[in-house]
């Protein structure tokens, strides 16, 4: 794999992981990057966004990400898992309920299966960017994602006052780094943010105090444009390129790439 691999992780449900992957793909593609999306969530939300729920629910395991984990699929042509979407420069490996059978809660003890996604991505050389959407837990799918990624982004909803959940995410990242030393945290992404709400502003302030530069400057606002575009099965960059929502996603791309460049420079200097 010659491109950059990002995963979006948080065990908190509904914080915008899938929505951010969906719209980020549009923003990257709009800027000319070729994007491979990996749906690593048995809920299949990202796949449904691109392919429709009927299609996704009816896919056999052998045509989804589950094939990488399923012994009976080991001899299939894995390139067939990569599907084109309706959009230029965006492809996806889909997931559905079949992936649930493999999302074991103690992934560290699962032998070579931990490296299934990494090995698959190492075979790919046609993509600049890989975005991996994870489920709301830290089981096998998220673990595989972290082992396969260069960078982790942690979307956080600005109302999650328990720090316990984030601590578990950071612990899991530390554990994954033992097997994948290239993994870097790019930062927390405040998502579904409503600046009119005092509670959101206070949370953001506290998060920045706690994690400082480990919080991305870009915040993703709660905005109907994201929902409407998703309902129309189009990334907001394509649905409404001039909207504030589309600009937010372009800003996020720019910031992610700037942070990647900075990390690369630091590593080179060190
Ligand atoms: N910035 C946003 N503005 C408006 N709606 C949003 C935004 N982000 C996400 N949503 C909506 O909130 C819901 C949950 O978002 P999403 O599915 O992306 O969360 P998730 O973290 O992937 O959830 P899960 O943990 O279940 O996978 C969806 O209906 C989505 O369209
Ligand atoms: Mg999701």
mmCIF file of N, CA, C and O and ligand atoms in Angstrom, residues 17-18 41 43 45 133-134 136, ligand 2:
data_model
loop_
_atom_site.group_PDB
_atom_site.id
_atom_site.type_symbol
_atom_site.label_atom_id
_atom_site.label_comp_id
_atom_site.label_asym_id
_atom_site.label_seq_id
_atom_site.Cartn_x
_atom_site.Cartn_y
_atom_site.Cartn_z
ATOM 1 N N UNK A 17 -18.766 8.756 13.090
ATOM 2 C CA UNK A 17 -17.665 8.057 12.398
ATOM 3 C C UNK A 17 -18.036 7.782 10.929
ATOM 4 O O UNK A 17 -17.298 8.133 10.008
ATOM 5 N N UNK A 18 -19.184 7.155 10.732
ATOM 6 C CA UNK A 18 -19.566 6.773 9.366
ATOM 7 C C UNK A 18 -19.857 7.997 8.509
ATOM 8 O O UNK A 18 -19.451 8.075 7.346
ATOM 9 N N UNK A 41 -17.542 -2.098 9.864
ATOM 10 C CA UNK A 41 -18.615 -2.136 10.857
ATOM 11 C C UNK A 41 -19.729 -3.071 10.394
ATOM 12 O O UNK A 41 -20.301 -2.856 9.315
ATOM 13 N N UNK A 43 -22.619 -3.102 11.120
ATOM 14 C CA UNK A 43 -23.869 -2.364 10.862
ATOM 15 C C UNK A 43 -23.973 -1.953 9.392
ATOM 16 O O UNK A 43 -25.056 -1.670 8.889
ATOM 17 N N UNK A 45 -23.295 0.805 7.823
ATOM 18 C CA UNK A 45 -23.876 2.126 7.512
ATOM 19 C C UNK A 45 -23.182 2.793 6.322
ATOM 20 O O UNK A 45 -23.841 3.368 5.448
ATOM 21 N N UNK A 133 -13.894 2.825 8.359
ATOM 22 C CA UNK A 133 -14.965 3.155 9.297
ATOM 23 C C UNK A 133 -15.142 2.004 10.291
ATOM 24 O O UNK A 133 -15.313 0.856 9.882
ATOM 25 N N UNK A 134 -15.093 2.313 11.575
ATOM 26 C CA UNK A 134 -15.122 1.266 12.609
ATOM 27 C C UNK A 134 -16.439 1.251 13.366
ATOM 28 O O UNK A 134 -17.140 2.259 13.430
ATOM 29 N N UNK A 136 -18.896 0.829 16.893
ATOM 30 C CA UNK A 136 -18.787 1.479 18.215
ATOM 31 C C UNK A 136 -18.327 0.515 19.305
ATOM 32 O O UNK A 136 -18.969 0.387 20.338
HETATM 33 MG MG1 LIG B 2 -21.002 4.065 12.044
#
